Amino acid sequence: MWQIFQPEELVGKLWHRWADRRLRTPHFPSEKVTFESFQKSLGVCFRGFGGESGMSIAGTAPKASGHRRSLLDRFGSHGDRTSNAFLNRQGVRLPNAIDLFPHR
Amino acid sequence: MDVATVGTTVDENLPYYLPNGDECVVFEAAFRHQLPLLLKGPTGCGKTRFVAHMAARMGRPLYTVSCHDDLTAADLTGRFLLKGGETIWSDGPLTRAVREGAICYLDEIVEARKDVTVVLHPLSDDRRVLPLERTGEAITAPSTFMLVASYNPGYQNVLKSLKPSTRQRFLAITFDFPPAESEVKIVSAESGLPLEKCRSLVDLGWRFRALKNQDLDEGASTRLLVYCATLIRSGIPPINAIHSALIEPLSDDDDVKAGLMEIARATIG
Ligand SMILES: Nc1ncnc2c1ncn2[C@@H]1O[C@H](COP(=O)(O)OP(=O)(O)OP(=O)(O)O)[C@@H](O)[C@H]1O
Ligand SMILES: [Mg+2]
């Protein structure tokens, strides 16, 4: 109750909680889909849609994200760790696992 | 009708064959000059249909023999059979074709046993003679006899390739899947499914062919595309038709089949 009388602290706490909630991406571990279980069919699709046959398709582990965080993001305490899909000369890299969707 | 073109005009009643190059011209020249012909190409790309079409066009009967690893020279030339206590000679399909001046088509010739080449050699060079060892007869082939053989260079192992001395007795034509626009016409003509619907199937067929040697042993043949279109024409939902005609026949691997199904869904919509 007496927090009311310490406005800076209250505002700081609320702010932190709000920013953090906006930032944190929900995860659904029970609905996790692994790259490994799809590796072969993904390769078939990749080539069937015109991908070069010599290219490798592999998983990538999450990395601390290098993207610039917005002003809002910088207030949150969580550093982002993301798995990015990308294509380079060696081949296609896809996240080792995705658990961002509520249903598989 | 121009007199000079008689014999090369395409009659409505011939087995349907849409040419992809100069194969009809080469066949006809080979026939006229009594030269044997070898057709190379993947399964289901039109080799058998081509021979049926050309035999009809040349007005000759066609004897087709599917070669397999138990096929001996006697299966082609003939043998003595016991009939009511008597032994009677019975001509094999090759001998019959030679006597009648017909076209003899040896499908998948590399599968045949080695002794088969012994009877083919004198018949396929300029001697044009079929020696029948068992009866002592040597039949000279009439000018309308033609030997045609086929094989699929794709899945033959080294042991089963043709000997140079056999190959070099034949003219040869390489067959491949028809260019997309021709294949659309073929699939539509064979199945009765409208051209637009066949176009997306042919497109899918080419996507599957791109997977040959890595995910699939052989790409989808024209034959399978015709099967698929026939199922769709009969009212089976396209995705089910594709599953039975273009996916299950191509692979036994569940992951590969799942990938093919995704490609099919995206292509056919
Ligand atoms: N150029 C073409 N014109 C008409 N029909 C064709 C043509 N190419 C393929 N087809 C169709 O494809 C089907 C399969 O062709 P076919 O039986 O001749 O194949 P193949 O090359 O002899 O195969 P295999 O090596 O397996 O014997 C035919 O029944 C026909 O419907
Ligand atoms: Mg055939």
mmCIF file of C-alpha atoms and ligand atoms in Angstrom:
data_model
loop_
_atom_site.group_PDB
_atom_site.id
_atom_site.type_symbol
_atom_site.label_atom_id
_atom_site.label_comp_id
_atom_site.label_asym_id
_atom_site.label_seq_id
_atom_site.Cartn_x
_atom_site.Cartn_y
_atom_site.Cartn_z
ATOM 1 C CA MET A 1 0.000 0.000 0.000
ATOM 2 C CA TRP A 2 2.642 2.399 0.953
ATOM 3 C CA GLN A 3 4.347 1.860 -2.410
ATOM 4 C CA ILE A 4 2.016 4.494 -3.668
ATOM 5 C CA PHE A 5 4.240 6.879 -1.873
ATOM 6 C CA GLN A 6 7.299 5.816 -3.830
ATOM 7 C CA PRO A 7 6.155 6.682 -7.312
ATOM 8 C CA GLU A 8 9.526 6.198 -9.091
ATOM 9 C CA GLU A 9 9.845 2.634 -7.902
ATOM 10 C CA LEU A 10 6.290 1.756 -8.779
ATOM 11 C CA VAL A 11 6.478 3.195 -12.245
ATOM 12 C CA GLY A 12 9.804 1.466 -12.871
ATOM 13 C CA LYS A 13 8.434 -1.912 -11.837
ATOM 14 C CA LEU A 14 5.279 -1.642 -13.890
ATOM 15 C CA TRP A 15 7.232 -0.470 -16.867
ATOM 16 C CA HIS A 16 9.633 -3.366 -16.643
ATOM 17 C CA ARG A 17 6.925 -5.941 -16.335
ATOM 18 C CA TRP A 18 5.002 -4.502 -19.256
ATOM 19 C CA ALA A 19 7.986 -4.272 -21.559
ATOM 20 C CA ASP A 20 9.062 -7.763 -20.670
ATOM 21 C CA ARG A 21 5.667 -9.269 -21.374
ATOM 22 C CA ARG A 22 5.470 -7.543 -24.740
ATOM 23 C CA LEU A 23 8.834 -8.987 -25.606
ATOM 24 C CA ARG A 24 8.734 -12.535 -24.529
ATOM 25 C CA THR A 25 7.618 -14.819 -27.350
ATOM 26 C CA PRO A 26 5.346 -17.598 -26.222
ATOM 27 C CA HIS A 27 6.746 -21.118 -26.543
ATOM 28 C CA PHE A 28 4.842 -24.398 -26.726
ATOM 29 C CA PRO A 29 7.354 -27.107 -25.884
ATOM 30 C CA SER A 30 4.820 -29.914 -26.209
ATOM 31 C CA GLU A 31 4.157 -28.814 -29.778
ATOM 32 C CA LYS A 32 7.791 -28.637 -30.750
ATOM 33 C CA VAL A 33 8.617 -29.653 -34.300
ATOM 34 C CA THR A 34 12.202 -30.700 -34.904
ATOM 35 C CA PHE A 35 14.147 -30.154 -38.057
ATOM 36 C CA GLU A 36 15.520 -33.669 -37.849
ATOM 37 C CA SER A 37 12.104 -35.279 -38.211
ATOM 38 C CA PHE A 38 11.484 -33.350 -41.433
ATOM 39 C CA GLN A 39 14.958 -33.249 -42.883
ATOM 40 C CA LYS A 40 14.378 -35.794 -45.634
ATOM 41 C CA SER A 41 10.955 -34.566 -46.795
ATOM 42 C CA LEU A 42 12.187 -30.972 -46.672
ATOM 43 C CA GLY A 43 15.054 -31.917 -48.958
ATOM 44 C CA VAL A 44 12.598 -33.518 -51.374
ATOM 45 C CA CYS A 45 10.419 -30.379 -51.334
ATOM 46 C CA PHE A 46 13.398 -28.073 -51.739
ATOM 47 C CA ARG A 47 14.579 -29.878 -54.855
ATOM 48 C CA GLY A 48 11.032 -30.402 -56.150
ATOM 49 C CA PHE A 49 10.476 -26.662 -56.050
ATOM 50 C CA GLY A 50 13.596 -26.065 -58.067
ATOM 51 C CA GLY A 51 16.329 -25.981 -55.403
ATOM 52 C CA GLU A 52 19.776 -27.041 -56.538
ATOM 53 C CA SER A 53 20.394 -30.719 -55.929
ATOM 54 C CA GLY A 54 23.918 -30.236 -54.582
ATOM 55 C CA MET A 55 22.882 -27.914 -51.751
ATOM 56 C CA SER A 56 22.884 -29.217 -48.227
ATOM 57 C CA ILE A 57 19.986 -28.632 -45.894
ATOM 58 C CA ALA A 58 20.900 -28.560 -42.224
ATOM 59 C CA GLY A 59 19.618 -27.358 -38.872
ATOM 60 C CA THR A 60 20.990 -24.389 -36.937
ATOM 61 C CA ALA A 61 21.069 -23.870 -33.192
ATOM 62 C CA PRO A 62 19.586 -20.671 -31.741
ATOM 63 C CA LYS A 63 22.045 -17.778 -31.519
ATOM 64 C CA ALA A 64 21.923 -14.507 -29.654
ATOM 65 C CA SER A 65 20.132 -12.444 -32.176
ATOM 66 C CA GLY A 66 22.240 -9.783 -33.828
ATOM 67 C CA HIS A 67 19.285 -7.701 -34.913
ATOM 68 C CA ARG A 68 19.004 -4.192 -33.550
ATOM 69 C CA ARG A 69 16.502 -4.000 -30.798
ATOM 70 C CA SER A 70 13.883 -1.308 -30.806
ATOM 71 C CA LEU A 71 13.727 1.256 -28.050
ATOM 72 C CA LEU A 72 10.978 -0.747 -26.405
ATOM 73 C CA ASP A 73 12.939 -4.004 -26.715
ATOM 74 C CA ARG A 74 15.933 -2.465 -25.026
ATOM 75 C CA PHE A 75 13.953 -1.913 -21.871
ATOM 76 C CA GLY A 76 13.119 -5.596 -21.505
ATOM 77 C CA SER A 77 15.555 -7.746 -19.622
ATOM 78 C CA HIS A 78 15.549 -10.726 -21.994
ATOM 79 C CA GLY A 79 18.174 -10.842 -24.700
ATOM 80 C CA ASP A 80 16.701 -12.445 -27.813
ATOM 81 C CA ARG A 81 17.875 -15.871 -28.877
ATOM 82 C CA THR A 82 16.581 -16.799 -32.287
ATOM 83 C CA SER A 83 17.093 -19.478 -34.890
ATOM 84 C CA ASN A 84 17.111 -17.904 -38.274
ATOM 85 C CA ALA A 85 16.525 -19.617 -41.581
ATOM 86 C CA PHE A 86 18.997 -18.591 -44.212
ATOM 87 C CA LEU A 87 20.431 -19.566 -47.539
ATOM 88 C CA ASN A 88 24.048 -19.219 -48.554
ATOM 89 C CA ARG A 89 26.412 -20.844 -50.998
ATOM 90 C CA GLN A 90 26.744 -23.947 -48.849
ATOM 91 C CA GLY A 91 23.057 -24.526 -48.577
ATOM 92 C CA VAL A 92 19.911 -23.959 -46.612
ATOM 93 C CA ARG A 93 19.952 -23.620 -42.838
ATOM 94 C CA LEU A 94 16.764 -24.007 -40.866
ATOM 95 C CA PRO A 95 16.026 -23.821 -37.134
ATOM 96 C CA ASN A 96 16.746 -27.079 -35.296
ATOM 97 C CA ALA A 97 13.331 -26.833 -33.714
ATOM 98 C CA ILE A 98 10.284 -24.608 -33.775
ATOM 99 C CA ASP A 99 7.922 -24.418 -30.824
ATOM 100 C CA LEU A 100 6.267 -21.075 -31.495
ATOM 101 C CA PHE A 101 2.917 -22.406 -32.602
ATOM 102 C CA PRO A 102 0.192 -23.575 -30.250
ATOM 103 C CA HIS A 103 -0.499 -26.553 -32.525
ATOM 104 C CA ARG A 104 1.794 -28.585 -34.660
ATOM 105 C CA MET B 1 -2.888 -36.679 -101.567
ATOM 106 C CA ASP B 2 0.668 -36.307 -102.820
ATOM 107 C CA VAL B 3 1.871 -39.642 -104.193
ATOM 108 C CA ALA B 4 5.377 -39.139 -102.807
ATOM 109 C CA THR B 5 4.066 -39.081 -99.262
ATOM 110 C CA VAL B 6 2.192 -42.377 -99.477
ATOM 111 C CA GLY B 7 3.448 -44.636 -96.732
ATOM 112 C CA THR B 8 4.371 -41.750 -94.462
ATOM 113 C CA THR B 9 0.950 -40.190 -94.039
ATOM 114 C CA VAL B 10 -0.519 -40.741 -90.640
ATOM 115 C CA ASP B 11 -3.760 -42.638 -90.688
ATOM 116 C CA GLU B 12 -6.424 -42.064 -88.048
ATOM 117 C CA ASN B 13 -6.543 -45.737 -87.151
ATOM 118 C CA LEU B 14 -2.863 -46.076 -86.282
ATOM 119 C CA PRO B 15 -1.894 -46.446 -82.630
ATOM 120 C CA TYR B 16 -1.585 -42.840 -81.460
ATOM 121 C CA TYR B 17 1.964 -41.547 -81.326
ATOM 122 C CA LEU B 18 3.062 -37.916 -81.155
ATOM 123 C CA PRO B 19 6.633 -37.553 -82.508
ATOM 124 C CA ASN B 20 9.201 -35.596 -80.513
ATOM 125 C CA GLY B 21 11.872 -35.321 -83.135
ATOM 126 C CA ASP B 22 12.910 -37.155 -86.246
ATOM 127 C CA GLU B 23 12.373 -40.650 -84.793
ATOM 128 C CA CYS B 24 9.650 -41.551 -87.321
ATOM 129 C CA VAL B 25 11.881 -40.522 -90.209
ATOM 130 C CA VAL B 26 14.826 -42.502 -88.835
ATOM 131 C CA PHE B 27 12.650 -45.557 -88.252
ATOM 132 C CA GLU B 28 11.305 -45.445 -91.749
ATOM 133 C CA ALA B 29 14.776 -45.061 -93.273
ATOM 134 C CA ALA B 30 16.017 -47.982 -91.171
ATOM 135 C CA PHE B 31 13.071 -50.090 -92.309
ATOM 136 C CA ARG B 32 13.645 -49.251 -95.966
ATOM 137 C CA HIS B 33 17.377 -49.973 -95.750
ATOM 138 C CA GLN B 34 16.977 -53.131 -93.664
ATOM 139 C CA LEU B 35 18.927 -51.852 -90.703
ATOM 140 C CA PRO B 36 18.181 -52.896 -87.123
ATOM 141 C CA LEU B 37 17.241 -50.184 -84.627
ATOM 142 C CA LEU B 38 17.923 -49.788 -80.914
ATOM 143 C CA LEU B 39 15.715 -47.558 -78.765
ATOM 144 C CA LYS B 40 17.191 -46.279 -75.521
ATOM 145 C CA GLY B 41 15.266 -44.441 -72.845
ATOM 146 C CA PRO B 42 13.605 -44.457 -69.442
ATOM 147 C CA THR B 43 10.551 -46.529 -68.605
ATOM 148 C CA GLY B 44 7.185 -45.294 -69.841
ATOM 149 C CA CYS B 45 8.425 -42.668 -72.279
ATOM 150 C CA GLY B 46 6.765 -44.083 -75.406
ATOM 151 C CA LYS B 47 9.177 -46.647 -76.907
ATOM 152 C CA THR B 48 6.646 -49.479 -77.177
ATOM 153 C CA ARG B 49 3.941 -47.157 -78.461
ATOM 154 C CA PHE B 50 6.365 -45.784 -81.048
ATOM 155 C CA VAL B 51 7.134 -49.272 -82.364
ATOM 156 C CA ALA B 52 3.430 -50.200 -82.493
ATOM 157 C CA HIS B 53 2.732 -46.988 -84.377
ATOM 158 C CA MET B 54 5.589 -47.453 -86.848
ATOM 159 C CA ALA B 55 4.820 -51.135 -87.464
ATOM 160 C CA ALA B 56 1.274 -50.150 -88.380
ATOM 161 C CA ARG B 57 2.582 -47.323 -90.537
ATOM 162 C CA MET B 58 4.902 -49.701 -92.396
ATOM 163 C CA GLY B 59 2.003 -52.119 -92.703
ATOM 164 C CA ARG B 60 3.898 -54.970 -91.028
ATOM 165 C CA PRO B 61 2.822 -57.350 -88.266
ATOM 166 C CA LEU B 62 4.622 -56.802 -84.949
ATOM 167 C CA TYR B 63 6.077 -59.513 -82.709
ATOM 168 C CA THR B 64 7.045 -58.223 -79.289
ATOM 169 C CA VAL B 65 9.198 -60.214 -76.883
ATOM 170 C CA SER B 66 9.812 -58.955 -73.357
ATOM 171 C CA CYS B 67 13.268 -60.161 -72.471
ATOM 172 C CA HIS B 68 14.064 -61.404 -68.969
ATOM 173 C CA ASP B 69 17.027 -63.158 -67.420
ATOM 174 C CA ASP B 70 15.674 -66.644 -68.139
ATOM 175 C CA LEU B 71 15.057 -65.923 -71.799
ATOM 176 C CA THR B 72 17.172 -68.246 -73.941
ATOM 177 C CA ALA B 73 17.868 -68.305 -77.649
ATOM 178 C CA ALA B 74 15.430 -71.224 -77.992
ATOM 179 C CA ASP B 75 12.610 -69.064 -76.576
ATOM 180 C CA LEU B 76 13.174 -66.749 -79.531
ATOM 181 C CA THR B 77 13.961 -69.211 -82.286
ATOM 182 C CA GLY B 78 11.810 -72.204 -81.383
ATOM 183 C CA ARG B 79 12.055 -75.772 -80.153
ATOM 184 C CA PHE B 80 10.957 -79.326 -80.749
ATOM 185 C CA LEU B 81 7.743 -80.127 -78.940
ATOM 186 C CA LEU B 82 6.320 -83.555 -78.219
ATOM 187 C CA LYS B 83 2.877 -83.924 -79.757
ATOM 188 C CA GLY B 84 1.065 -87.265 -79.744
ATOM 189 C CA GLY B 85 4.287 -89.259 -79.691
ATOM 190 C CA GLU B 86 5.803 -87.144 -82.423
ATOM 191 C CA THR B 87 8.338 -84.404 -82.100
ATOM 192 C CA ILE B 88 7.379 -81.350 -84.108
ATOM 193 C CA TRP B 89 9.372 -78.187 -84.567
ATOM 194 C CA SER B 90 7.619 -75.077 -83.325
ATOM 195 C CA ASP B 91 8.835 -71.630 -84.418
ATOM 196 C CA GLY B 92 9.545 -69.049 -81.749
ATOM 197 C CA PRO B 93 8.445 -65.423 -82.219
ATOM 198 C CA LEU B 94 11.705 -64.308 -83.815
ATOM 199 C CA THR B 95 11.631 -67.121 -86.371
ATOM 200 C CA ARG B 96 8.003 -66.377 -87.165
ATOM 201 C CA ALA B 97 8.789 -62.700 -87.659
ATOM 202 C CA VAL B 98 11.694 -63.553 -89.968
ATOM 203 C CA ARG B 99 9.592 -65.947 -92.057
ATOM 204 C CA GLU B 100 6.719 -63.456 -92.348
ATOM 205 C CA GLY B 101 8.891 -60.425 -92.969
ATOM 206 C CA ALA B 102 7.453 -58.810 -89.863
ATOM 207 C CA ILE B 103 8.900 -56.428 -87.276
ATOM 208 C CA CYS B 104 10.337 -58.125 -84.191
ATOM 209 C CA TYR B 105 10.649 -55.967 -81.074
ATOM 210 C CA LEU B 106 12.898 -57.211 -78.290
ATOM 211 C CA ASP B 107 11.973 -55.200 -75.228
ATOM 212 C CA GLU B 108 14.712 -54.798 -72.579
ATOM 213 C CA ILE B 109 17.233 -56.713 -74.643
ATOM 214 C CA VAL B 110 20.018 -56.467 -72.040
ATOM 215 C CA GLU B 111 18.000 -58.709 -69.743
ATOM 216 C CA ALA B 112 18.270 -61.637 -72.152
ATOM 217 C CA ARG B 113 20.829 -64.419 -71.656
ATOM 218 C CA LYS B 114 24.145 -64.205 -73.488
ATOM 219 C CA ASP B 115 23.313 -66.996 -75.958
ATOM 220 C CA VAL B 116 20.590 -64.766 -77.436
ATOM 221 C CA THR B 117 23.210 -62.502 -78.989
ATOM 222 C CA VAL B 118 24.606 -65.517 -80.846
ATOM 223 C CA VAL B 119 21.418 -65.807 -82.907
ATOM 224 C CA LEU B 120 21.033 -62.042 -83.229
ATOM 225 C CA HIS B 121 24.466 -61.334 -84.668
ATOM 226 C CA PRO B 122 24.107 -62.956 -88.121
ATOM 227 C CA LEU B 123 20.558 -61.595 -88.323
ATOM 228 C CA SER B 124 21.454 -58.023 -87.453
ATOM 229 C CA ASP B 125 24.410 -57.504 -89.768
ATOM 230 C CA ASP B 126 24.403 -57.528 -93.564
ATOM 231 C CA ARG B 127 23.987 -61.311 -93.721
ATOM 232 C CA ARG B 128 20.421 -61.055 -92.383
ATOM 233 C CA VAL B 129 20.324 -64.781 -91.687
ATOM 234 C CA LEU B 130 18.723 -66.613 -88.803
ATOM 235 C CA PRO B 131 20.511 -69.900 -88.195
ATOM 236 C CA LEU B 132 18.350 -72.565 -86.534
ATOM 237 C CA GLU B 133 20.913 -74.825 -84.960
ATOM 238 C CA ARG B 134 18.430 -77.539 -84.018
ATOM 239 C CA THR B 135 16.958 -78.030 -87.470
ATOM 240 C CA GLY B 136 20.018 -77.077 -89.486
ATOM 241 C CA GLU B 137 17.942 -74.476 -91.293
ATOM 242 C CA ALA B 138 19.255 -70.992 -92.077
ATOM 243 C CA ILE B 139 16.478 -68.561 -92.909
ATOM 244 C CA THR B 140 17.310 -65.477 -94.927
ATOM 245 C CA ALA B 141 15.219 -62.541 -93.784
ATOM 246 C CA PRO B 142 13.003 -60.932 -96.417
ATOM 247 C CA SER B 143 13.428 -57.211 -97.023
ATOM 248 C CA THR B 144 10.422 -56.307 -94.843
ATOM 249 C CA PHE B 145 11.844 -58.010 -91.738
ATOM 250 C CA MET B 146 13.117 -55.538 -89.154
ATOM 251 C CA LEU B 147 14.703 -56.066 -85.770
ATOM 252 C CA VAL B 148 14.004 -53.426 -83.128
ATOM 253 C CA ALA B 149 15.353 -53.628 -79.589
ATOM 254 C CA SER B 150 15.017 -51.401 -76.555
ATOM 255 C CA TYR B 151 16.743 -50.890 -73.269
ATOM 256 C CA ASN B 152 16.795 -48.483 -70.375
ATOM 257 C CA PRO B 153 20.380 -47.303 -69.827
ATOM 258 C CA GLY B 154 19.339 -45.910 -66.443
ATOM 259 C CA TYR B 155 19.112 -48.939 -64.234
ATOM 260 C CA GLN B 156 21.394 -51.387 -65.935
ATOM 261 C CA ASN B 157 24.466 -52.437 -64.064
ATOM 262 C CA VAL B 158 27.845 -52.680 -65.727
ATOM 263 C CA LEU B 159 27.557 -56.432 -66.166
ATOM 264 C CA LYS B 160 24.338 -56.027 -68.041
ATOM 265 C CA SER B 161 25.268 -53.503 -70.662
ATOM 266 C CA LEU B 162 25.304 -54.578 -74.292
ATOM 267 C CA LYS B 163 28.563 -55.743 -75.810
ATOM 268 C CA PRO B 164 30.002 -53.286 -78.355
ATOM 269 C CA SER B 165 29.812 -55.992 -81.012
ATOM 270 C CA THR B 166 26.044 -56.178 -80.424
ATOM 271 C CA ARG B 167 25.397 -52.439 -80.048
ATOM 272 C CA GLN B 168 27.348 -51.636 -83.150
ATOM 273 C CA ARG B 169 25.006 -53.701 -85.290
ATOM 274 C CA PHE B 170 22.127 -51.310 -84.551
ATOM 275 C CA LEU B 171 21.192 -47.756 -85.425
ATOM 276 C CA ALA B 172 20.147 -46.114 -82.181
ATOM 277 C CA ILE B 173 17.723 -43.449 -81.013
ATOM 278 C CA THR B 174 17.588 -41.977 -77.529
ATOM 279 C CA PHE B 175 14.111 -41.431 -76.138
ATOM 280 C CA ASP B 176 13.276 -39.137 -73.297
ATOM 281 C CA PHE B 177 10.135 -37.700 -71.796
ATOM 282 C CA PRO B 178 8.403 -35.469 -74.332
ATOM 283 C CA PRO B 179 8.751 -31.675 -73.992
ATOM 284 C CA ALA B 180 6.070 -30.345 -71.636
ATOM 285 C CA GLU B 181 3.723 -29.018 -74.328
ATOM 286 C CA SER B 182 3.765 -32.328 -76.223
ATOM 287 C CA GLU B 183 3.338 -34.315 -73.051
ATOM 288 C CA VAL B 184 0.255 -32.255 -72.145
ATOM 289 C CA LYS B 185 -1.257 -33.189 -75.522
ATOM 290 C CA ILE B 186 -0.342 -36.858 -75.089
ATOM 291 C CA VAL B 187 -1.727 -37.126 -71.556
ATOM 292 C CA SER B 188 -4.911 -35.377 -72.614
ATOM 293 C CA ALA B 189 -5.353 -37.506 -75.754
ATOM 294 C CA GLU B 190 -4.757 -40.742 -73.830
ATOM 295 C CA SER B 191 -6.945 -39.956 -70.831
ATOM 296 C CA GLY B 192 -9.620 -37.634 -72.194
ATOM 297 C CA LEU B 193 -8.873 -35.132 -69.419
ATOM 298 C CA PRO B 194 -8.961 -31.503 -70.684
ATOM 299 C CA LEU B 195 -5.627 -29.911 -71.621
ATOM 300 C CA GLU B 196 -5.586 -27.320 -68.778
ATOM 301 C CA LYS B 197 -5.897 -30.026 -66.153
ATOM 302 C CA CYS B 198 -3.192 -32.117 -67.806
ATOM 303 C CA ARG B 199 -0.857 -29.124 -67.818
ATOM 304 C CA SER B 200 -0.565 -29.008 -64.042
ATOM 305 C CA LEU B 201 -0.011 -32.779 -63.897
ATOM 306 C CA VAL B 202 2.807 -32.530 -66.430
ATOM 307 C CA ASP B 203 4.280 -29.661 -64.417
ATOM 308 C CA LEU B 204 4.192 -31.895 -61.346
ATOM 309 C CA GLY B 205 5.736 -34.726 -63.351
ATOM 310 C CA TRP B 206 8.710 -32.521 -64.214
ATOM 311 C CA ARG B 207 9.164 -31.518 -60.590
ATOM 312 C CA PHE B 208 9.339 -35.203 -59.674
ATOM 313 C CA ARG B 209 11.770 -35.888 -62.521
ATOM 314 C CA ALA B 210 14.137 -33.311 -61.037
ATOM 315 C CA LEU B 211 14.459 -35.656 -58.049
ATOM 316 C CA LYS B 212 15.900 -38.516 -60.045
ATOM 317 C CA ASN B 213 19.190 -39.951 -58.739
ATOM 318 C CA GLN B 214 18.907 -38.172 -55.423
ATOM 319 C CA ASP B 215 15.484 -38.885 -53.947
ATOM 320 C CA LEU B 216 14.030 -41.192 -56.609
ATOM 321 C CA ASP B 217 15.466 -43.943 -58.813
ATOM 322 C CA GLU B 218 13.312 -42.879 -61.749
ATOM 323 C CA GLY B 219 11.161 -39.809 -62.340
ATOM 324 C CA ALA B 220 7.419 -40.008 -63.069
ATOM 325 C CA SER B 221 6.910 -41.571 -66.501
ATOM 326 C CA THR B 222 4.510 -40.364 -69.161
ATOM 327 C CA ARG B 223 2.723 -43.660 -68.533
ATOM 328 C CA LEU B 224 2.083 -42.737 -64.871
ATOM 329 C CA LEU B 225 0.887 -39.263 -65.862
ATOM 330 C CA VAL B 226 -1.605 -40.920 -68.214
ATOM 331 C CA TYR B 227 -2.748 -43.239 -65.377
ATOM 332 C CA CYS B 228 -3.184 -40.270 -63.072
ATOM 333 C CA ALA B 229 -5.172 -38.262 -65.610
ATOM 334 C CA THR B 230 -7.340 -41.308 -66.273
ATOM 335 C CA LEU B 231 -8.190 -41.579 -62.573
ATOM 336 C CA ILE B 232 -9.020 -37.867 -62.366
ATOM 337 C CA ARG B 233 -11.132 -38.147 -65.487
ATOM 338 C CA SER B 234 -13.094 -40.945 -63.841
ATOM 339 C CA GLY B 235 -13.971 -38.653 -60.932
ATOM 340 C CA ILE B 236 -11.307 -39.449 -58.328
ATOM 341 C CA PRO B 237 -10.176 -36.266 -56.492
ATOM 342 C CA PRO B 238 -6.868 -35.079 -58.011
ATOM 343 C CA ILE B 239 -4.846 -35.358 -54.819
ATOM 344 C CA ASN B 240 -5.962 -38.987 -54.329
ATOM 345 C CA ALA B 241 -5.235 -39.788 -57.949
ATOM 346 C CA ILE B 242 -1.769 -38.288 -57.578
ATOM 347 C CA HIS B 243 -1.175 -40.306 -54.452
ATOM 348 C CA SER B 244 -2.005 -43.609 -56.160
ATOM 349 C CA ALA B 245 -0.577 -42.899 -59.590
ATOM 350 C CA LEU B 246 2.386 -40.595 -59.027
ATOM 351 C CA ILE B 247 3.581 -41.007 -55.462
ATOM 352 C CA GLU B 248 3.137 -44.610 -54.323
ATOM 353 C CA PRO B 249 4.576 -46.067 -57.556
ATOM 354 C CA LEU B 250 7.707 -43.895 -57.255
ATOM 355 C CA SER B 251 8.858 -44.517 -53.712
ATOM 356 C CA ASP B 252 8.549 -46.757 -50.660
ATOM 357 C CA ASP B 253 10.183 -44.235 -48.344
ATOM 358 C CA ASP B 254 7.678 -42.458 -46.079
ATOM 359 C CA ASP B 255 9.723 -39.258 -45.847
ATOM 360 C CA VAL B 256 10.170 -39.055 -49.598
ATOM 361 C CA LYS B 257 6.449 -39.699 -50.101
ATOM 362 C CA ALA B 258 5.598 -36.925 -47.619
ATOM 363 C CA GLY B 259 7.843 -34.518 -49.531
ATOM 364 C CA LEU B 260 6.263 -35.498 -52.856
ATOM 365 C CA MET B 261 2.812 -34.967 -51.366
ATOM 366 C CA GLU B 262 3.746 -31.427 -50.275
ATOM 367 C CA ILE B 263 4.990 -30.640 -53.766
ATOM 368 C CA ALA B 264 1.764 -32.040 -55.211
ATOM 369 C CA ARG B 265 -0.433 -29.962 -52.867
ATOM 370 C CA ALA B 266 1.445 -26.799 -53.768
ATOM 371 C CA THR B 267 1.426 -27.523 -57.498
ATOM 372 C CA ILE B 268 -2.131 -28.738 -57.919
ATOM 373 C CA GLY B 269 -3.646 -26.489 -55.296
HETATM 374 N N1 LIG C 1 4.984 -39.714 -77.971
HETATM 375 C C1 LIG C 1 3.899 -40.347 -77.488
HETATM 376 N N2 LIG C 1 2.752 -40.373 -78.170
HETATM 377 C C2 LIG C 1 1.671 -41.002 -77.678
HETATM 378 N N3 LIG C 1 1.627 -41.624 -76.477
HETATM 379 C C3 LIG C 1 2.734 -41.623 -75.745
HETATM 380 C C4 LIG C 1 3.927 -41.000 -76.201
HETATM 381 N N4 LIG C 1 4.865 -41.140 -75.250
HETATM 382 C C5 LIG C 1 4.303 -41.812 -74.252
HETATM 383 N N5 LIG C 1 3.018 -42.122 -74.535
HETATM 384 C C6 LIG C 1 2.085 -42.740 -73.588
HETATM 385 O O1 LIG C 1 2.865 -43.324 -72.550
HETATM 386 C C7 LIG C 1 2.518 -44.671 -72.357
HETATM 387 C C8 LIG C 1 3.748 -45.462 -72.015
HETATM 388 O O2 LIG C 1 4.572 -45.575 -73.144
HETATM 389 P P1 LIG C 1 5.277 -46.954 -73.554
HETATM 390 O O3 LIG C 1 4.520 -48.105 -73.039
HETATM 391 O O4 LIG C 1 5.504 -46.878 -75.013
HETATM 392 O O5 LIG C 1 6.624 -46.796 -72.744
HETATM 393 P P2 LIG C 1 8.007 -47.559 -72.914
HETATM 394 O O6 LIG C 1 9.001 -46.520 -73.254
HETATM 395 O O7 LIG C 1 7.848 -48.709 -73.825
HETATM 396 O O8 LIG C 1 8.265 -48.042 -71.428
HETATM 397 P P3 LIG C 1 8.993 -49.386 -70.886
HETATM 398 O O9 LIG C 1 10.460 -49.137 -71.081
HETATM 399 O O10 LIG C 1 8.614 -49.391 -69.443
HETATM 400 O O11 LIG C 1 8.457 -50.524 -71.656
HETATM 401 C C9 LIG C 1 1.841 -45.108 -73.630
HETATM 402 O O12 LIG C 1 0.899 -46.098 -73.358
HETATM 403 C C10 LIG C 1 1.191 -43.835 -74.112
HETATM 404 O O13 LIG C 1 -0.045 -43.682 -73.457
HETATM 405 MG MG MG C 2 7.833 -50.811 -73.462
#
